[in-house]
Short mmCIF file of C-alpha atoms in Angstrom, two decimals:
data_model
loop_
_atom_site.label_atom_id
_atom_site.label_comp_id
_atom_site.label_asym_id
_atom_site.label_seq_id
_atom_site.Cartn_x
_atom_site.Cartn_y
_atom_site.Cartn_z
CA MET A 1 80.41 127.62 119.95
CA SER A 2 78.81 129.49 117.04
CA ALA A 3 80.17 132.82 118.27
CA GLN A 4 83.66 131.29 118.24
CA ASN A 5 83.17 130.01 114.70
CA GLN A 6 82.57 133.48 113.30
CA HIS A 7 85.94 134.69 114.55
CA SER A 8 87.91 131.59 113.62
CA PRO A 9 90.63 132.03 110.98
CA HIS A 10 89.49 129.10 108.84
CA VAL A 11 86.77 130.94 106.90
CA ILE A 12 87.90 129.74 103.46
CA LEU A 13 88.06 126.12 104.68
CA ARG A 14 84.53 126.38 106.06
CA VAL A 15 83.04 127.94 102.95
CA VAL A 16 84.76 125.56 100.52
CA SER A 17 83.96 122.44 102.55
CA LYS A 18 80.32 123.48 102.91
CA ILE A 19 80.07 123.37 99.12
CA LEU A 20 82.14 120.19 98.81
CA ILE A 21 80.56 117.97 101.51
CA PRO A 22 77.17 117.49 99.72
CA LEU A 23 79.03 116.83 96.47
CA ILE A 24 81.21 114.19 98.19
CA ALA A 25 78.09 112.49 99.59
CA LEU A 26 76.45 112.61 96.15
CA PHE A 27 79.59 111.18 94.53
CA ALA A 28 79.50 108.32 97.07
CA LEU A 29 75.94 107.48 95.97
CA TYR A 30 77.03 107.65 92.30
CA VAL A 31 79.94 105.27 93.01
CA HIS A 32 77.54 102.93 94.79
CA PHE A 33 74.75 102.78 92.22
CA HIS A 34 77.13 102.85 89.25
CA GLY A 35 79.26 100.02 90.69
CA ASP A 36 77.67 97.46 88.36
CA TYR A 37 78.85 99.36 85.28
CA GLY A 38 82.06 101.13 86.28
CA PRO A 39 84.70 100.93 88.99
CA GLY A 40 83.38 101.18 92.52
CA GLY A 41 80.77 99.50 94.67
CA GLY A 42 79.49 99.42 98.21
CA PHE A 43 82.87 99.40 99.93
CA GLN A 44 84.33 102.40 98.11
CA ALA A 45 81.03 104.29 98.37
CA GLY A 46 80.86 103.61 102.11
CA VAL A 47 84.37 104.95 102.66
CA ILE A 48 83.65 108.08 100.57
CA PHE A 49 80.37 108.72 102.44
CA ALA A 50 82.17 108.29 105.77
CA SER A 51 84.89 110.70 104.65
CA ALA A 52 82.22 113.34 103.93
CA ILE A 53 81.04 113.05 107.56
CA ILE A 54 84.64 113.02 108.84
CA LEU A 55 85.46 116.17 106.80
CA TYR A 56 82.44 117.86 108.41
CA ALA A 57 83.72 116.83 111.85
CA LEU A 58 87.25 118.09 111.09
CA ILE A 59 86.06 121.51 109.89
CA PHE A 60 83.08 122.23 112.15
CA GLY A 61 84.05 120.22 115.24
CA LEU A 62 83.09 116.80 116.55
CA ASP A 63 80.13 118.07 118.60
CA GLU A 64 78.49 119.57 115.50
CA ALA A 65 79.09 116.34 113.57
CA LYS A 66 77.54 114.32 116.40
CA ARG A 67 74.50 116.58 116.23
CA ALA A 68 74.19 115.95 112.47
CA VAL A 69 74.97 112.20 112.62
CA PRO A 70 74.26 110.95 116.19
CA PRO A 71 76.44 108.09 117.50
CA SER A 72 73.34 105.92 118.01
CA TRP A 73 72.63 106.10 114.25
CA VAL A 74 76.20 105.02 113.57
CA ARG A 75 75.85 101.94 115.77
CA ILE A 76 72.54 101.02 114.14
CA CYS A 77 73.94 101.70 110.64
CA MET A 78 76.87 99.32 110.95
CA SER A 79 74.76 96.53 112.47
CA LEU A 80 72.06 97.06 109.84
CA GLY A 81 74.62 96.55 107.08
CA VAL A 82 75.59 93.09 108.31
CA LEU A 83 71.90 92.25 108.83
CA VAL A 84 70.98 93.33 105.28
CA TYR A 85 73.82 91.24 103.82
CA GLY A 86 73.02 88.17 105.91
CA GLY A 87 69.28 88.75 105.47
CA THR A 88 69.70 88.58 101.68
CA GLY A 89 71.28 85.16 102.16
CA VAL A 90 68.43 84.06 104.44
CA ALA A 91 65.90 85.36 101.88
CA THR A 92 67.47 83.15 99.19
CA TRP A 93 67.13 80.22 101.62
CA MET A 94 63.46 81.03 102.22
CA LEU A 95 62.82 81.09 98.45
CA GLY A 96 64.25 77.57 98.25
CA GLY A 97 67.72 78.34 96.88
CA GLN A 98 71.26 78.12 98.21
CA PHE A 99 72.67 80.70 100.64
CA LEU A 100 73.45 83.90 98.64
CA ASN A 101 72.55 82.32 95.27
CA PHE A 102 70.56 85.25 93.85
CA THR A 103 69.05 83.48 90.84
CA VAL A 104 66.00 82.47 92.95
CA PHE A 105 64.88 86.14 93.13
CA ALA A 106 63.83 85.97 89.45
CA PRO A 107 64.26 82.39 88.15
CA GLU A 108 62.46 82.99 84.83
CA SER A 109 64.38 86.17 83.95
CA THR A 110 66.34 86.00 80.70
CA HIS A 111 68.64 88.92 81.57
CA ALA A 112 69.65 87.71 85.06
CA SER A 113 67.62 90.34 86.94
CA GLY A 114 67.60 88.08 90.03
CA GLN A 115 71.40 88.40 90.15
CA HIS A 116 71.11 92.18 89.71
CA TRP A 117 68.64 92.52 92.61
CA GLY A 118 70.80 90.28 94.81
CA ILE A 119 73.97 92.24 94.04
CA PHE A 120 72.08 95.50 94.73
CA ALA A 121 70.88 94.27 98.15
CA VAL A 122 74.25 92.88 99.11
CA GLU A 123 76.12 96.04 98.07
CA LEU A 124 73.65 98.12 100.09
CA GLY A 125 74.58 96.03 103.13
CA VAL A 126 78.28 96.65 102.44
CA LEU A 127 77.59 100.41 102.12
CA PHE A 128 75.82 100.60 105.50
CA ALA A 129 78.35 98.43 107.33
CA VAL A 130 81.42 100.27 105.98
CA THR A 131 79.97 103.77 106.51
CA GLY A 132 78.90 102.89 110.06
CA ALA A 133 82.18 101.22 111.01
CA MET A 134 84.39 103.99 109.59
CA VAL A 135 82.42 106.80 111.28
CA ALA A 136 82.30 104.79 114.53
CA ILE A 137 86.09 104.34 114.55
CA PHE A 138 86.55 108.05 113.84
CA TYR A 139 84.12 109.07 116.61
CA ALA A 140 85.85 106.70 119.05
CA PHE A 141 89.29 108.21 118.33
CA GLY A 142 88.02 111.76 117.91
CA SER A 143 86.16 111.82 121.23
CA ARG A 144 89.47 111.33 123.04
CA VAL A 145 91.53 113.87 121.13
CA PRO A 146 91.94 117.20 122.95
CA GLU A 147 91.03 120.38 121.12
CA LEU A 148 93.69 121.19 118.53
CA ARG A 149 95.78 124.29 119.05
CA ASP A 150 97.25 125.98 115.99
CA GLU A 151 100.87 125.49 117.17
CA ASP A 152 100.34 121.68 117.12
CA TRP A 153 100.67 121.76 113.35
CA MET B 1 115.43 97.28 74.42
CA MET B 2 114.07 100.50 72.92
CA GLU B 3 111.09 98.86 71.19
CA GLY B 4 109.33 98.09 74.52
CA PHE B 5 109.84 101.67 75.72
CA THR B 6 106.50 103.51 76.01
CA PRO B 7 105.36 106.65 77.87
CA ILE B 8 103.38 104.37 80.21
CA LEU B 9 106.59 102.55 81.15
CA LEU B 10 108.24 105.90 81.89
CA LEU B 11 105.24 106.84 84.07
CA ASP B 12 105.42 103.51 85.95
CA MET B 13 109.14 103.95 86.58
CA GLY B 14 108.60 107.51 87.81
CA LEU B 15 105.78 106.48 90.17
CA LEU B 16 107.75 103.52 91.57
CA ALA B 17 110.83 105.71 92.07
CA MET B 18 108.70 108.23 93.98
CA LEU B 19 107.29 105.37 96.10
CA VAL B 20 110.84 104.35 97.07
CA VAL B 21 111.77 107.96 97.94
CA VAL B 22 108.63 108.41 100.09
CA ALA B 23 109.25 105.06 101.82
CA PHE B 24 112.84 106.10 102.73
CA ALA B 25 111.56 109.47 103.97
CA VAL B 26 108.96 107.72 106.19
CA VAL B 27 111.69 105.51 107.69
CA ARG B 28 114.16 108.36 108.27
CA LEU B 29 111.81 111.06 109.59
CA ARG B 30 111.14 111.60 113.32
CA SER B 31 108.13 113.96 113.20
CA LEU B 32 105.01 111.78 113.43
CA PHE B 33 102.85 114.40 111.70
CA ALA B 34 105.13 114.38 108.64
CA ILE B 35 105.18 110.57 108.66
CA VAL B 36 101.36 110.34 108.69
CA MET B 37 101.12 112.84 105.81
CA LEU B 38 103.79 110.98 103.80
CA GLN B 39 101.90 107.71 104.31
CA GLY B 40 98.91 109.42 102.68
CA VAL B 41 101.17 110.51 99.80
CA TYR B 42 102.43 106.90 99.52
CA SER B 43 98.84 105.61 99.21
CA LEU B 44 97.97 108.24 96.61
CA LEU B 45 101.08 107.35 94.54
CA SER B 46 100.26 103.64 94.67
CA ALA B 47 96.66 104.45 93.66
CA ALA B 48 98.02 106.32 90.62
CA TRP B 49 100.24 103.33 89.85
CA PHE B 50 97.26 100.93 90.09
CA VAL B 51 95.40 103.11 87.55
CA SER B 52 98.32 102.77 85.15
CA LEU B 53 98.12 98.97 85.67
CA ASP B 54 94.38 99.11 84.70
CA ALA B 55 93.29 98.00 88.21
CA VAL B 56 90.81 100.87 88.67
CA ASP B 57 88.75 99.19 91.41
CA VAL B 58 91.86 98.60 93.54
CA ALA B 59 93.08 102.14 92.84
CA PHE B 60 89.72 103.54 93.96
CA THR B 61 89.85 101.61 97.24
CA GLU B 62 93.48 102.55 97.87
CA ALA B 63 92.79 106.26 97.28
CA ALA B 64 89.68 106.27 99.50
CA VAL B 65 90.97 104.07 102.34
CA GLY B 66 94.73 104.60 102.28
CA ALA B 67 94.94 108.29 101.43
CA GLY B 68 91.63 109.33 103.03
CA ILE B 69 90.38 107.42 106.04
CA SER B 70 93.58 105.89 107.41
CA THR B 71 95.41 109.24 107.28
CA VAL B 72 92.67 110.82 109.39
CA LEU B 73 92.64 107.87 111.84
CA MET B 74 96.44 107.95 112.17
CA LEU B 75 96.24 111.72 112.85
CA GLY B 76 93.64 111.04 115.55
CA ALA B 77 95.87 108.39 117.13
CA MET B 78 98.95 110.64 116.83
CA LEU B 79 97.27 113.48 118.74
CA LEU B 80 97.01 111.18 121.79
CA THR B 81 100.75 110.51 121.90
CA GLU B 82 104.07 112.34 121.45
CA ARG B 83 104.70 114.45 118.34
CA GLU B 84 108.20 113.02 117.79
CA ALA B 85 109.36 109.40 117.59
CA LYS B 86 112.18 108.48 119.97
CA PRO B 87 115.48 107.71 118.15
CA VAL B 88 116.44 104.02 118.22
CA PRO B 89 120.08 103.24 119.22
CA PHE B 90 122.27 101.72 116.49
CA GLN B 91 122.75 98.35 118.29
CA LYS B 92 118.97 97.78 118.32
CA GLN B 93 118.76 98.42 114.56
CA LEU B 94 121.16 95.58 113.64
CA GLY B 95 118.68 92.71 114.23
CA PRO B 96 115.88 94.21 112.07
CA LEU B 97 118.47 95.15 109.39
CA PHE B 98 119.62 91.49 109.23
CA ILE B 99 116.02 90.21 108.83
CA VAL B 100 115.18 92.86 106.20
CA THR B 101 118.32 91.95 104.21
CA ILE B 102 117.43 88.23 104.20
CA VAL B 103 113.83 88.94 103.13
CA ALA B 104 114.97 91.34 100.39
CA LEU B 105 117.45 88.76 99.03
CA ALA B 106 114.69 86.10 99.02
CA MET B 107 112.37 88.46 97.12
CA PHE B 108 115.03 89.35 94.53
CA TYR B 109 115.66 85.60 94.10
CA ALA B 110 111.91 85.09 93.45
CA VAL B 111 111.63 87.95 90.92
CA GLY B 112 113.12 85.76 88.17
CA ASP B 113 110.25 83.26 88.47
CA MET B 114 107.50 85.91 88.30
CA PRO B 115 105.38 85.93 85.10
CA ALA B 116 105.75 88.99 82.88
CA PHE B 117 103.13 91.75 83.29
CA GLY B 118 100.02 90.94 81.23
CA ASP B 119 101.21 87.38 80.47
CA ALA B 120 98.11 85.53 79.23
CA LEU B 121 99.52 82.17 80.41
CA SER B 122 100.33 83.31 83.96
CA PRO B 123 98.44 81.43 86.74
CA ALA B 124 96.41 84.55 87.63
CA ASN B 125 95.13 84.89 84.04
CA SER B 126 94.47 81.22 83.22
CA TYR B 127 92.32 78.82 85.32
CA VAL B 128 89.49 80.39 87.40
CA GLY B 129 89.98 84.01 86.34
CA ALA B 130 89.38 83.21 82.66
CA ASP B 131 86.33 81.10 83.62
CA TYR B 132 84.76 83.99 85.56
CA ILE B 133 85.36 86.45 82.72
CA ALA B 134 83.79 84.03 80.20
CA ALA B 135 80.81 83.09 82.42
CA THR B 136 79.86 86.61 83.62
CA LYS B 137 78.48 87.46 80.15
CA ASN B 138 75.85 84.69 80.45
CA ASP B 139 75.33 84.25 84.23
CA ILE B 140 75.28 87.77 85.64
CA ILE B 141 75.14 90.00 82.51
CA LEU B 142 77.04 92.89 84.13
CA PRO B 143 79.70 94.99 82.37
CA ASN B 144 81.91 95.14 85.51
CA VAL B 145 83.34 91.65 86.08
CA VAL B 146 84.91 92.78 89.37
CA THR B 147 81.48 93.54 90.87
CA ALA B 148 80.09 90.26 89.52
CA VAL B 149 82.89 88.22 91.11
CA LEU B 150 82.84 90.20 94.37
CA ALA B 151 79.10 90.30 94.99
CA SER B 152 77.78 87.18 93.29
CA TYR B 153 80.37 84.45 92.61
CA ARG B 154 82.30 85.18 95.79
CA SER B 155 79.54 86.68 97.94
CA PHE B 156 80.46 84.29 100.77
CA ASP B 157 83.93 85.89 100.94
CA THR B 158 82.46 89.39 100.78
CA PHE B 159 80.07 88.50 103.61
CA GLY B 160 83.14 87.52 105.63
CA GLU B 161 84.78 90.85 104.80
CA VAL B 162 81.70 92.81 105.86
CA VAL B 163 81.67 90.93 109.17
CA VAL B 164 85.39 91.71 109.60
CA VAL B 165 84.74 95.45 109.05
CA TYR B 166 81.83 95.23 111.52
CA MET B 167 84.00 93.42 114.09
CA ALA B 168 86.72 96.09 113.71
CA GLY B 169 84.15 98.81 114.45
CA LEU B 170 82.68 96.80 117.31
CA GLY B 171 86.11 96.13 118.84
CA ILE B 172 87.03 99.83 118.74
CA LEU B 173 83.66 100.73 120.30
CA LEU B 174 84.13 98.20 123.11
CA LEU B 175 87.67 99.47 123.81
CA LEU B 176 87.23 103.25 123.40
CA GLY B 177 83.47 103.96 123.41
CA LEU B 178 81.68 106.21 120.92
CA ASN B 179 81.72 109.20 123.28
CA GLY B 180 85.19 108.68 124.75
CA ASN B 181 83.85 106.54 127.65
CA ALA B 182 81.90 109.52 129.04
CA GLY B 183 85.10 111.43 129.73
CA LYS B 184 86.87 108.66 131.65
CA TRP B 185 90.12 108.62 129.68
CA ARG B 186 93.71 109.83 130.03
CA ALA B 187 96.33 110.74 127.43
CA LYS B 188 99.87 112.17 127.50
CA PRO B 189 100.60 114.24 124.37
CA ASN B 190 103.92 116.18 124.49
CA GLY B 191 104.53 115.10 128.08
CA GLN B 192 101.48 116.93 129.49
CA ASN B 193 98.79 114.88 131.17
CA ILE B 194 95.23 115.49 130.02
CA THR B 195 92.07 113.72 131.07
CA GLY B 196 88.65 113.62 129.51
CA ARG B 197 86.98 114.66 132.77
CA LYS B 198 88.65 118.08 132.77
CA ASN B 199 88.08 118.40 129.04
CA THR B 200 84.34 117.80 129.28
CA ALA B 201 84.11 120.21 132.21
CA GLU B 202 85.65 122.91 130.03
CA GLN B 203 83.28 122.12 127.21
CA ARG B 204 80.34 122.44 129.56
CA GLU B 205 81.50 125.94 130.54
CA ASP B 206 81.73 126.91 126.87
CA LYS B 207 78.11 126.11 126.25
CA PRO B 208 75.54 128.72 127.29
#
């Protein structure tokens, strides 16, 4: 596979995307953690993070992408997201509040830090679930697609 | 009429006109690859239009999901089928044309009752929306009201959405399998039969 890659015509694509993919992943994290102050949040960040993995799969092949991000991780990631979101709700129950009412995390706080922690946890759940689901759908479709020939485009 | 004319209005009109052109091109074209690409262009144009309407969060989602992910997924689905759509005979187009005409007339009839853009007294801007904007300053203390509504006031709804995304992923995994059902699949792109079994056998030969 690696011997083929050296002779493939898409050298510029490979070089450029190798620089861009870490930046896309970093931008996804920025969108996630800056979601409280600017546009964005867990959903958008999850889609951007998934698109970084999908770009890697498109340029370097699905087998390489599955080596970097194994399908078992993807399954765990998307289930973990729902568990983190629901678990935050259960945690508010355990602290004696209503389901998903985050004020119980810091009842005495004057600047609503309980709400901030709750929103952070919930958005993290959204990030995991969306990233996992998007990559899973791409892997499921991509595993069935035959190798692309250049005349297909 | 000229006093309401701003560069932003010109931009909106240009973007909406391009949306109409792209939509007609998507309907008229036969090549599925071109249609998938134009759908990505359509999403990107609507994202630009949402930015001009000050709906940055929606624009962000539209650009990431519509122009990014769904284009790639449609390409993946397209590769498993024919490259060209079959032409539909004229008689079969009459029924859909009739329904589309009725719906379009109903929508034009409803346009007159729509509130003007940015109307402070419109239903969307009065009742609950105004309450959330006023209360976020004291309850949540976050600059982004959209995040406050999405993750705190309406976190039940967002939980439902997360479960929907999860169910979509789970449904695809149950139907297709993460690894293409271990090679047990068949597809017919461009009239040639291919199976996963043969494909995986070839891949095994490639590897040292």
